Amino acid sequence: MNLGDWQDFDGLARLQRDRLPAVLAAAERSPFYRKRGVADLAEQPLTTKQDLRDAYPFGLLACDRADLATYHESSGSSGEPTASYYTEADWDDLAERFARKWVGITAEDTMMVRTPYALMITGHLAHAAARRHGATVVPADNRSLATPYSRVVRLLHDLGVTLTWSLPTDTLLWAAAARAGGYRDFPSLRALFVGGEPVGPARKARIARVWGAPVVEEYGATETGSLAGECERGTMHLWADRAVFEVQDPATGELRPDGRGRLVVTPLFREAMPLLRYAIEDEVEVSYAECPCGWHLPAVRLLGRAAFAVGGLTQLGLEELVFALPEEYGVWFWRARADGARLRVEIEVPDRWRAAAVHDLTAALRAAFPGVEPLVAPVPAGGLVPFSLLTAQAEVMKPRGLFGAGEDWDSALRYY
């Protein structure tokens, strides 16, 4: 689909209305919805993450097990993991949505996939989208002893990687590893695709300047695949031709098509696991204002996972203040702990900028959160991200029982 083909939002609404009967019929084929009952979408209760946990593993299955292509589980970042499954037809839809980038994926690209290839969908999703567009995939995985940061940087440099897919935080860790390893030039890199955590304008701009390439944001979940992507004007657009989106007011429970609240999604093209009004627990702000990019799709601003807010503080709000510090301070890594009205923020900052960074961030925090007393604690380089993490070599080995006299046999039988 050409995203410029939608002439207006009314056409989008018609597509959703035409597709909904098939969605409701598919849902009735799953044990969960057959037991709950399926009504018109406007009367349908929310499907929650707890519902998915209670239906583990195949209570939401709406097709024959033989038709499944893959099985996945979420990361469990806000509770117990949830199960998800997809057919080959589902995968065609998943890959098409992921590839909707204003920086396109082509056969000339070499794309490093630096998100997990395990039970979560994220690595497999990017891999599938890249291969369907002919790109060469570098399956670098994440949180893997086989691909430490030093190896990632070497691959980025030596292979002439043109596109990457990772968490936003990972791109700064690569930059730190590149600096530690003496790498300074990555001329082939033309875009960094990021997702999996909220990233504000200040951090996005910092990452783009560090790498000299645009940062293109993606939003989705293991249970749904890609739900939104960024246009060339920097606006995130919901894929409303592939799902119905609603916003729930957490105070009243009211569902609206736009405004601020928690996102609710009903995928329109899902064979294996239909979801009706799935409450994804992310705080968003949705708008149907026209965008100069020409995509007649609703805009969404991601405000963070509801479970990651502490009082009136959000990770995204704190991040914006940290990355609004002058770039010469060199602050890339931070963490914070809220305890009632007190907020301790630790920032990794070179000695020469410690006093200035503490002063500026303390002032910014007091202005942004008048009821909070901040304590900004500077830590030296390596205090939050150890140098050993950036320079470590791969430790993976096959199981082994026989060693020579001078070898370390404490590694016997290890799989890691």
CSV table of C-alpha atoms in Angstrom, one decimal:
chain,number,residue,atom,x,y,z
A,1,MET,CA,0.0,0.0,0.0
A,2,ASN,CA,1.1,3.5,-0.8
A,3,LEU,CA,0.6,5.5,2.4
A,4,GLY,CA,-0.3,8.6,0.3
A,5,ASP,CA,-3.2,6.8,-1.3
A,6,TRP,CA,-5.7,7.6,1.5
A,7,GLN,CA,-7.5,10.7,0.4
A,8,ASP,CA,-9.2,11.5,3.7
A,9,PHE,CA,-10.0,10.1,7.1
A,10,ASP,CA,-13.5,9.2,6.0
A,11,GLY,CA,-12.1,6.6,3.6
A,12,LEU,CA,-10.1,5.1,6.4
A,13,ALA,CA,-13.3,4.8,8.6
A,14,ARG,CA,-15.1,3.1,5.8
A,15,LEU,CA,-12.3,0.5,5.4
A,16,GLN,CA,-12.5,-0.2,9.1
A,17,ARG,CA,-16.3,-0.6,9.1
A,18,ASP,CA,-16.1,-3.0,6.1
A,19,ARG,CA,-13.5,-5.1,7.7
A,20,LEU,CA,-15.0,-5.4,11.2
A,21,PRO,CA,-17.6,-8.2,10.5
A,22,ALA,CA,-14.7,-10.6,9.4
A,23,VAL,CA,-12.7,-9.6,12.5
A,24,LEU,CA,-15.7,-10.4,14.8
A,25,ALA,CA,-16.3,-13.7,13.0
A,26,ALA,CA,-12.7,-14.7,13.4
A,27,ALA,CA,-12.8,-13.8,17.1
A,28,GLU,CA,-15.7,-16.2,17.7
A,29,ARG,CA,-13.6,-19.1,16.5
A,30,SER,CA,-11.3,-18.7,19.6
A,31,PRO,CA,-12.2,-20.4,22.9
A,32,PHE,CA,-11.7,-17.1,24.8
A,33,TYR,CA,-14.1,-15.0,22.8
A,34,ARG,CA,-16.5,-17.8,22.2
A,35,LYS,CA,-16.9,-18.1,26.0
A,36,ARG,CA,-17.0,-14.3,26.6
A,37,GLY,CA,-19.3,-13.6,23.7
A,38,VAL,CA,-18.8,-11.3,20.7
A,39,ALA,CA,-20.9,-8.2,20.2
A,40,ASP,CA,-20.5,-5.2,18.0
A,41,LEU,CA,-17.2,-3.6,18.7
A,42,ALA,CA,-18.8,-0.6,20.4
A,43,GLU,CA,-20.3,-3.0,23.0
A,44,GLN,CA,-17.3,-5.2,23.4
A,45,PRO,CA,-15.4,-5.1,26.7
A,46,LEU,CA,-11.7,-4.6,26.8
A,47,THR,CA,-9.3,-7.5,26.4
A,48,THR,CA,-6.6,-7.1,29.0
A,49,LYS,CA,-3.1,-8.4,29.4
A,50,GLN,CA,-4.4,-10.5,32.3
A,51,ASP,CA,-7.0,-12.0,29.9
A,52,LEU,CA,-4.1,-13.1,27.7
A,53,ARG,CA,-2.2,-14.5,30.6
A,54,ASP,CA,-5.3,-16.4,31.8
A,55,ALA,CA,-5.8,-17.8,28.2
A,56,TYR,CA,-2.2,-19.1,28.1
A,57,PRO,CA,-1.1,-20.8,25.9
A,58,PHE,CA,-3.7,-21.2,23.1
A,59,GLY,CA,-7.0,-19.9,24.5
A,60,LEU,CA,-7.1,-17.2,21.9
A,61,LEU,CA,-6.3,-19.5,19.0
A,62,ALA,CA,-8.7,-19.0,16.1
A,63,CYS,CA,-7.2,-21.3,13.5
A,64,ASP,CA,-5.9,-24.9,13.4
A,65,ARG,CA,-2.6,-25.5,15.1
A,66,ALA,CA,-1.2,-26.8,11.9
A,67,ASP,CA,-1.7,-23.4,10.3
A,68,LEU,CA,0.6,-21.6,12.8
A,69,ALA,CA,3.9,-20.3,11.6
A,70,THR,CA,5.4,-19.0,14.8
A,71,TYR,CA,4.7,-18.8,18.6
A,72,HIS,CA,6.0,-15.9,20.7
A,73,GLU,CA,5.9,-14.5,24.2
A,74,SER,CA,6.2,-10.9,25.3
A,75,SER,CA,9.1,-9.6,27.4
A,76,GLY,CA,7.0,-9.4,30.6
A,77,SER,CA,8.3,-6.0,31.4
A,78,SER,CA,5.1,-5.1,33.1
A,79,GLY,CA,4.1,-8.5,34.5
A,80,GLU,CA,3.9,-12.1,33.4
A,81,PRO,CA,4.7,-12.7,29.7
A,82,THR,CA,1.8,-13.2,27.3
A,83,ALA,CA,1.6,-15.6,24.4
A,84,SER,CA,1.1,-14.6,20.8
A,85,TYR,CA,1.0,-16.6,17.5
A,86,TYR,CA,0.9,-15.9,13.8
A,87,THR,CA,0.1,-17.7,10.5
A,88,GLU,CA,2.0,-17.1,7.3
A,89,ALA,CA,-0.7,-14.7,6.2
A,90,ASP,CA,-0.3,-12.9,9.4
A,91,TRP,CA,3.4,-12.6,8.8
A,92,ASP,CA,2.9,-11.0,5.4
A,93,ASP,CA,0.9,-8.3,7.2
A,94,LEU,CA,3.5,-8.0,10.0
A,95,ALA,CA,6.4,-7.6,7.6
A,96,GLU,CA,4.6,-5.1,5.4
A,97,ARG,CA,3.7,-2.9,8.3
A,98,PHE,CA,7.3,-2.9,9.7
A,99,ALA,CA,8.7,-1.9,6.3
A,100,ARG,CA,6.6,1.2,6.2
A,101,LYS,CA,9.5,3.5,6.8
A,102,TRP,CA,10.1,6.8,5.1
A,103,VAL,CA,13.7,5.6,4.8
A,104,GLY,CA,12.9,2.5,2.8
A,105,ILE,CA,14.4,-0.9,3.0
A,106,THR,CA,16.0,-2.0,-0.4
A,107,ALA,CA,18.0,-4.8,-1.8
A,108,GLU,CA,21.1,-2.6,-1.6
A,109,ASP,CA,20.8,-2.4,2.2
A,110,THR,CA,22.7,-4.3,4.8
A,111,MET,CA,20.5,-4.2,7.9
A,112,MET,CA,21.7,-5.1,11.4
A,113,VAL,CA,19.0,-6.5,13.6
A,114,ARG,CA,20.0,-5.8,17.2
A,115,THR,CA,16.9,-6.8,19.1
A,116,PRO,CA,16.1,-10.3,20.6
A,117,TYR,CA,15.6,-13.3,18.4
A,118,ALA,CA,14.2,-15.3,21.2
A,119,LEU,CA,10.5,-15.6,22.1
A,120,MET,CA,9.7,-11.9,21.5
A,121,ILE,CA,8.7,-11.0,18.0
A,122,THR,CA,10.9,-8.0,17.5
A,123,GLY,CA,14.0,-9.5,15.9
A,124,HIS,CA,12.1,-11.9,13.8
A,125,LEU,CA,9.9,-9.1,12.6
A,126,ALA,CA,12.7,-6.9,11.3
A,127,HIS,CA,14.4,-9.9,9.8
A,128,ALA,CA,11.3,-10.9,7.9
A,129,ALA,CA,10.7,-7.3,6.6
A,130,ALA,CA,14.3,-6.9,5.5
A,131,ARG,CA,14.4,-10.2,3.7
A,132,ARG,CA,11.1,-9.5,1.9
A,133,HIS,CA,12.7,-6.4,0.5
A,134,GLY,CA,15.9,-8.1,-0.6
A,135,ALA,CA,18.2,-6.6,2.1
A,136,THR,CA,21.1,-8.5,3.6
A,137,VAL,CA,20.4,-9.2,7.3
A,138,VAL,CA,23.1,-9.2,10.0
A,139,PRO,CA,21.3,-11.1,12.9
A,140,ALA,CA,23.2,-9.5,15.8
A,141,ASP,CA,20.6,-10.3,18.4
A,142,ASN,CA,20.6,-8.5,21.8
A,143,ARG,CA,21.5,-9.4,25.4
A,144,SER,CA,23.6,-12.2,23.9
A,145,LEU,CA,27.1,-13.2,24.9
A,146,ALA,CA,27.8,-14.1,21.3
A,147,THR,CA,27.4,-10.5,20.2
A,148,PRO,CA,28.9,-8.1,22.7
A,149,TYR,CA,29.1,-4.4,22.0
A,150,SER,CA,32.7,-4.6,20.7
A,151,ARG,CA,31.6,-7.1,18.1
A,152,VAL,CA,28.5,-5.0,17.1
A,153,VAL,CA,30.7,-2.0,16.4
A,154,ARG,CA,33.2,-4.1,14.4
A,155,LEU,CA,30.3,-5.5,12.3
A,156,LEU,CA,28.8,-2.0,11.8
A,157,HIS,CA,32.2,-0.7,10.5
A,158,ASP,CA,33.5,-3.7,8.6
A,159,LEU,CA,30.3,-4.7,6.8
A,160,GLY,CA,29.3,-1.2,5.8
A,161,VAL,CA,25.9,-1.6,7.6
A,162,THR,CA,23.4,0.8,6.1
A,163,LEU,CA,20.3,0.3,8.4
A,164,THR,CA,20.0,-0.8,12.0
A,165,TRP,CA,17.1,-1.9,14.2
A,166,SER,CA,17.5,-1.6,18.0
A,167,LEU,CA,16.4,0.0,21.2
A,168,PRO,CA,17.2,3.7,21.2
A,169,THR,CA,19.5,3.2,24.3
A,170,ASP,CA,21.5,0.6,22.3
A,171,THR,CA,22.6,3.1,19.7
A,172,LEU,CA,24.3,5.2,22.4
A,173,LEU,CA,25.9,2.1,23.8
A,174,TRP,CA,27.3,1.3,20.4
A,175,ALA,CA,28.6,4.9,20.2
A,176,ALA,CA,30.4,4.5,23.5
A,177,ALA,CA,31.8,1.1,22.4
A,178,ALA,CA,33.0,2.7,19.1
A,179,ARG,CA,34.8,5.4,21.1
A,180,ALA,CA,36.3,2.8,23.4
A,181,GLY,CA,37.5,0.7,20.4
A,182,GLY,CA,38.9,3.5,18.4
A,183,TYR,CA,36.2,3.5,15.6
A,184,ARG,CA,35.3,6.9,14.3
A,185,ASP,CA,33.9,6.5,10.8
A,186,PHE,CA,30.7,4.7,9.7
A,187,PRO,CA,30.1,6.3,6.3
A,188,SER,CA,27.6,3.6,5.0
A,189,LEU,CA,25.1,4.1,7.8
A,190,ARG,CA,22.0,5.9,6.4
A,191,ALA,CA,19.3,5.4,9.1
A,192,LEU,CA,18.8,3.9,12.6
A,193,PHE,CA,15.4,2.3,13.1
A,194,VAL,CA,14.5,2.3,16.8
A,195,GLY,CA,11.6,1.0,19.0
A,196,GLY,CA,10.8,-0.8,22.2
A,197,GLU,CA,11.0,2.2,24.5
A,198,PRO,CA,9.8,5.8,24.4
A,199,VAL,CA,12.3,8.2,22.9
A,200,GLY,CA,11.8,12.0,23.1
A,201,PRO,CA,12.9,14.6,20.6
A,202,ALA,CA,16.0,15.6,22.6
A,203,ARG,CA,17.4,12.1,22.8
A,204,LYS,CA,16.4,11.3,19.2
A,205,ALA,CA,18.2,14.5,18.0
A,206,ARG,CA,21.3,13.5,20.1
A,207,ILE,CA,21.5,10.0,18.6
A,208,ALA,CA,21.1,11.4,15.1
A,209,ARG,CA,24.0,13.9,15.7
A,210,VAL,CA,26.2,11.2,17.3
A,211,TRP,CA,25.8,8.9,14.3
A,212,GLY,CA,25.2,11.4,11.5
A,213,ALA,CA,22.1,9.6,10.3
A,214,PRO,CA,18.3,10.0,10.9
A,215,VAL,CA,16.6,8.1,13.7
A,216,VAL,CA,13.3,6.6,12.5
A,217,GLU,CA,11.0,5.5,15.3
A,218,GLU,CA,8.7,2.4,15.3
A,219,TYR,CA,6.0,1.5,17.8
A,220,GLY,CA,4.4,-1.9,18.4
A,221,ALA,CA,4.2,-4.9,20.6
A,222,THR,CA,4.8,-8.6,20.4
A,223,GLU,CA,1.0,-9.2,20.7
A,224,THR,CA,0.2,-7.0,17.7
A,225,GLY,CA,3.4,-6.3,15.6
A,226,SER,CA,4.0,-2.8,14.3
A,227,LEU,CA,1.2,-0.3,15.2
A,228,ALA,CA,2.8,3.0,14.2
A,229,GLY,CA,5.7,4.5,12.3
A,230,GLU,CA,7.4,7.8,11.8
A,231,CYS,CA,6.9,9.9,8.6
A,232,GLU,CA,9.6,12.2,7.2
A,233,ARG,CA,8.2,15.1,9.1
A,234,GLY,CA,8.9,13.4,12.4
A,235,THR,CA,5.3,12.5,13.2
A,236,MET,CA,4.3,9.1,14.4
A,237,HIS,CA,1.3,7.7,12.5
A,238,LEU,CA,-0.9,4.9,13.7
A,239,TRP,CA,-1.5,2.2,11.0
A,240,ALA,CA,-5.3,2.8,11.1
A,241,ASP,CA,-5.8,0.9,7.8
A,242,ARG,CA,-4.6,-2.2,9.6
A,243,ALA,CA,-6.2,-1.8,13.1
A,244,VAL,CA,-8.9,0.2,14.9
A,245,PHE,CA,-7.4,2.5,17.6
A,246,GLU,CA,-9.2,3.9,20.6
A,247,VAL,CA,-8.1,5.9,23.6
A,248,GLN,CA,-9.3,5.1,27.1
A,249,ASP,CA,-9.6,7.7,29.7
A,250,PRO,CA,-8.1,5.9,32.8
A,251,ALA,CA,-10.2,7.9,35.2
A,252,THR,CA,-13.6,7.3,33.6
A,253,GLY,CA,-13.0,4.2,31.4
A,254,GLU,CA,-14.6,6.2,28.4
A,255,LEU,CA,-13.3,5.2,25.0
A,256,ARG,CA,-12.7,7.9,22.4
A,257,PRO,CA,-11.1,7.9,18.9
A,258,ASP,CA,-8.6,10.5,19.9
A,259,GLY,CA,-7.2,12.5,22.9
A,260,ARG,CA,-5.0,11.5,25.7
A,261,GLY,CA,-5.2,8.2,27.6
A,262,ARG,CA,-4.3,4.5,27.3
A,263,LEU,CA,-4.2,2.9,23.8
A,264,VAL,CA,-6.7,0.3,22.9
A,265,VAL,CA,-6.2,-1.6,19.6
A,266,THR,CA,-8.3,-4.0,17.5
A,267,PRO,CA,-6.2,-5.6,14.6
A,268,LEU,CA,-8.2,-5.8,11.4
A,269,PHE,CA,-6.1,-8.5,9.7
A,270,ARG,CA,-5.3,-11.3,12.1
A,271,GLU,CA,-5.9,-15.0,11.4
A,272,ALA,CA,-4.3,-16.9,14.3
A,273,MET,CA,-5.1,-14.6,17.3
A,274,PRO,CA,-7.8,-12.0,16.8
A,275,LEU,CA,-7.9,-9.3,19.5
A,276,LEU,CA,-10.9,-7.2,20.3
A,277,ARG,CA,-10.3,-3.9,22.0
A,278,TYR,CA,-6.9,-5.0,23.4
A,279,ALA,CA,-5.7,-2.6,26.2
A,280,ILE,CA,-2.0,-2.3,25.5
A,281,GLU,CA,-1.3,-0.2,28.7
A,282,ASP,CA,0.7,2.5,26.9
A,283,GLU,CA,0.0,6.2,27.6
A,284,VAL,CA,-0.6,8.0,24.3
A,285,GLU,CA,-2.1,11.1,22.8
A,286,VAL,CA,-3.9,10.6,19.5
A,287,SER,CA,-4.8,13.3,17.0
A,288,TYR,CA,-6.6,13.3,13.6
A,289,ALA,CA,-5.0,16.6,12.5
A,290,GLU,CA,-3.7,16.7,8.9
A,291,CYS,CA,0.0,16.1,8.5
A,292,PRO,CA,2.0,17.8,5.8
A,293,CYS,CA,3.6,14.4,4.9
A,294,GLY,CA,0.3,13.4,3.1
A,295,TRP,CA,-0.3,10.2,5.1
A,296,HIS,CA,-4.0,10.4,6.1
A,297,LEU,CA,-3.5,8.4,9.2
A,298,PRO,CA,-3.9,9.5,12.8
A,299,ALA,CA,-0.9,10.9,14.6
A,300,VAL,CA,0.2,9.5,18.0
A,301,ARG,CA,2.5,10.8,20.6
A,302,LEU,CA,3.9,8.1,22.9
A,303,LEU,CA,4.0,9.1,26.5
A,304,GLY,CA,5.3,5.8,28.0
A,305,ARG,CA,4.1,2.6,29.6
A,306,ALA,CA,1.7,3.3,32.4
A,307,ALA,CA,3.5,0.8,34.7
A,308,PHE,CA,6.7,2.9,34.3
A,309,ALA,CA,5.3,6.1,35.8
A,310,VAL,CA,6.1,7.0,39.4
A,311,GLY,CA,3.8,9.5,40.9
A,312,GLY,CA,3.7,12.5,38.5
A,313,LEU,CA,7.0,11.5,36.9
A,314,THR,CA,7.5,9.6,33.7
A,315,GLN,CA,10.7,8.2,32.2
A,316,LEU,CA,10.1,10.2,29.0
A,317,GLY,CA,9.7,13.5,30.9
A,318,LEU,CA,13.0,13.0,32.8
A,319,GLU,CA,14.8,11.9,29.7
A,320,GLU,CA,13.9,15.1,27.9
A,321,LEU,CA,15.5,17.1,30.7
A,322,VAL,CA,18.7,15.0,30.7
A,323,PHE,CA,19.2,15.2,27.0
A,324,ALA,CA,18.4,18.9,26.9
A,325,LEU,CA,21.7,19.5,28.7
A,326,PRO,CA,24.3,21.0,26.5
A,327,GLU,CA,25.9,18.4,24.2
A,328,GLU,CA,29.4,19.2,25.3
A,329,TYR,CA,28.6,17.9,28.7
A,330,GLY,CA,28.7,14.4,27.2
A,331,VAL,CA,25.8,13.0,29.2
A,332,TRP,CA,24.4,9.9,27.5
A,333,PHE,CA,23.6,7.6,30.4
A,334,TRP,CA,21.4,8.2,33.4
A,335,ARG,CA,19.1,6.6,35.9
A,336,ALA,CA,16.7,7.9,38.5
A,337,ARG,CA,14.8,6.7,41.6
A,338,ALA,CA,11.7,8.4,43.0
A,339,ASP,CA,10.9,8.2,46.7
A,340,GLY,CA,7.9,10.3,47.6
A,341,ALA,CA,8.8,13.9,47.1
A,342,ARG,CA,12.5,13.1,46.6
A,343,LEU,CA,14.1,12.2,43.3
A,344,ARG,CA,17.7,11.0,42.9
A,345,VAL,CA,19.1,11.2,39.4
A,346,GLU,CA,22.5,9.8,38.6
A,347,ILE,CA,24.2,11.0,35.4
A,348,GLU,CA,27.5,9.7,33.9
A,349,VAL,CA,29.5,12.9,33.1
A,350,PRO,CA,33.2,13.7,32.6
A,351,ASP,CA,34.9,15.5,35.5
A,352,ARG,CA,35.3,18.8,33.7
A,353,TRP,CA,31.5,19.2,33.3
A,354,ARG,CA,30.3,17.8,36.6
A,355,ALA,CA,29.5,21.0,38.4
A,356,ALA,CA,27.8,22.6,35.4
A,357,ALA,CA,25.7,19.4,34.6
A,358,VAL,CA,24.6,19.1,38.2
A,359,HIS,CA,23.6,22.8,38.4
A,360,ASP,CA,21.7,22.8,35.1
A,361,LEU,CA,19.8,19.6,35.6
A,362,THR,CA,18.9,20.4,39.2
A,363,ALA,CA,17.4,23.7,38.0
A,364,ALA,CA,15.6,22.1,35.1
A,365,LEU,CA,14.1,19.4,37.4
A,366,ARG,CA,12.9,21.9,40.0
A,367,ALA,CA,11.3,24.0,37.2
A,368,ALA,CA,9.6,21.0,35.6
A,369,PHE,CA,8.5,19.3,38.9
A,370,PRO,CA,7.9,21.9,41.5
A,371,GLY,CA,6.7,19.4,44.2
A,372,VAL,CA,9.8,17.3,43.9
A,373,GLU,CA,13.2,17.8,45.6
A,374,PRO,CA,15.9,16.6,43.2
A,375,LEU,CA,19.3,15.3,44.1
A,376,VAL,CA,21.6,15.1,41.0
A,377,ALA,CA,24.5,12.8,41.6
A,378,PRO,CA,27.3,12.8,39.0
A,379,VAL,CA,29.2,9.6,38.4
A,380,PRO,CA,32.5,9.3,36.5
A,381,ALA,CA,32.8,7.7,33.0
A,382,GLY,CA,32.1,4.0,33.4
A,383,GLY,CA,30.0,4.5,36.6
A,384,LEU,CA,26.8,3.5,34.9
A,385,VAL,CA,28.1,1.7,31.8
A,386,PRO,CA,31.3,-0.1,32.7
A,387,PHE,CA,34.1,0.1,30.3
A,388,SER,CA,34.4,-3.7,30.5
A,389,LEU,CA,30.9,-4.0,29.0
A,390,LEU,CA,31.9,-1.9,26.0
A,391,THR,CA,35.1,-3.8,25.3
A,392,ALA,CA,34.1,-7.4,26.2
A,393,GLN,CA,34.8,-10.2,23.7
A,394,ALA,CA,32.4,-13.0,22.8
A,395,GLU,CA,32.3,-15.8,25.4
A,396,VAL,CA,30.1,-18.3,23.7
A,397,MET,CA,31.6,-21.8,23.3
A,398,LYS,CA,30.2,-25.2,22.5
A,399,PRO,CA,30.0,-27.8,25.3
A,400,ARG,CA,33.4,-29.3,25.9
A,401,GLY,CA,34.8,-32.0,28.2
A,402,LEU,CA,38.4,-32.5,27.2
A,403,PHE,CA,41.1,-29.9,27.9
A,404,GLY,CA,44.8,-29.6,27.6
A,405,ALA,CA,47.1,-29.1,30.6
A,406,GLY,CA,47.4,-25.4,30.2
A,407,GLU,CA,43.7,-24.7,29.6
A,408,ASP,CA,41.0,-23.4,31.9
A,409,TRP,CA,38.7,-26.3,32.4
A,410,ASP,CA,36.3,-24.5,34.6
A,411,SER,CA,34.4,-23.8,31.3
A,412,ALA,CA,33.7,-27.5,30.9
A,413,LEU,CA,30.2,-28.3,29.6
A,414,ARG,CA,29.2,-24.6,29.5
A,415,TYR,CA,26.7,-23.5,26.8
A,416,TYR,CA,27.5,-19.8,27.3
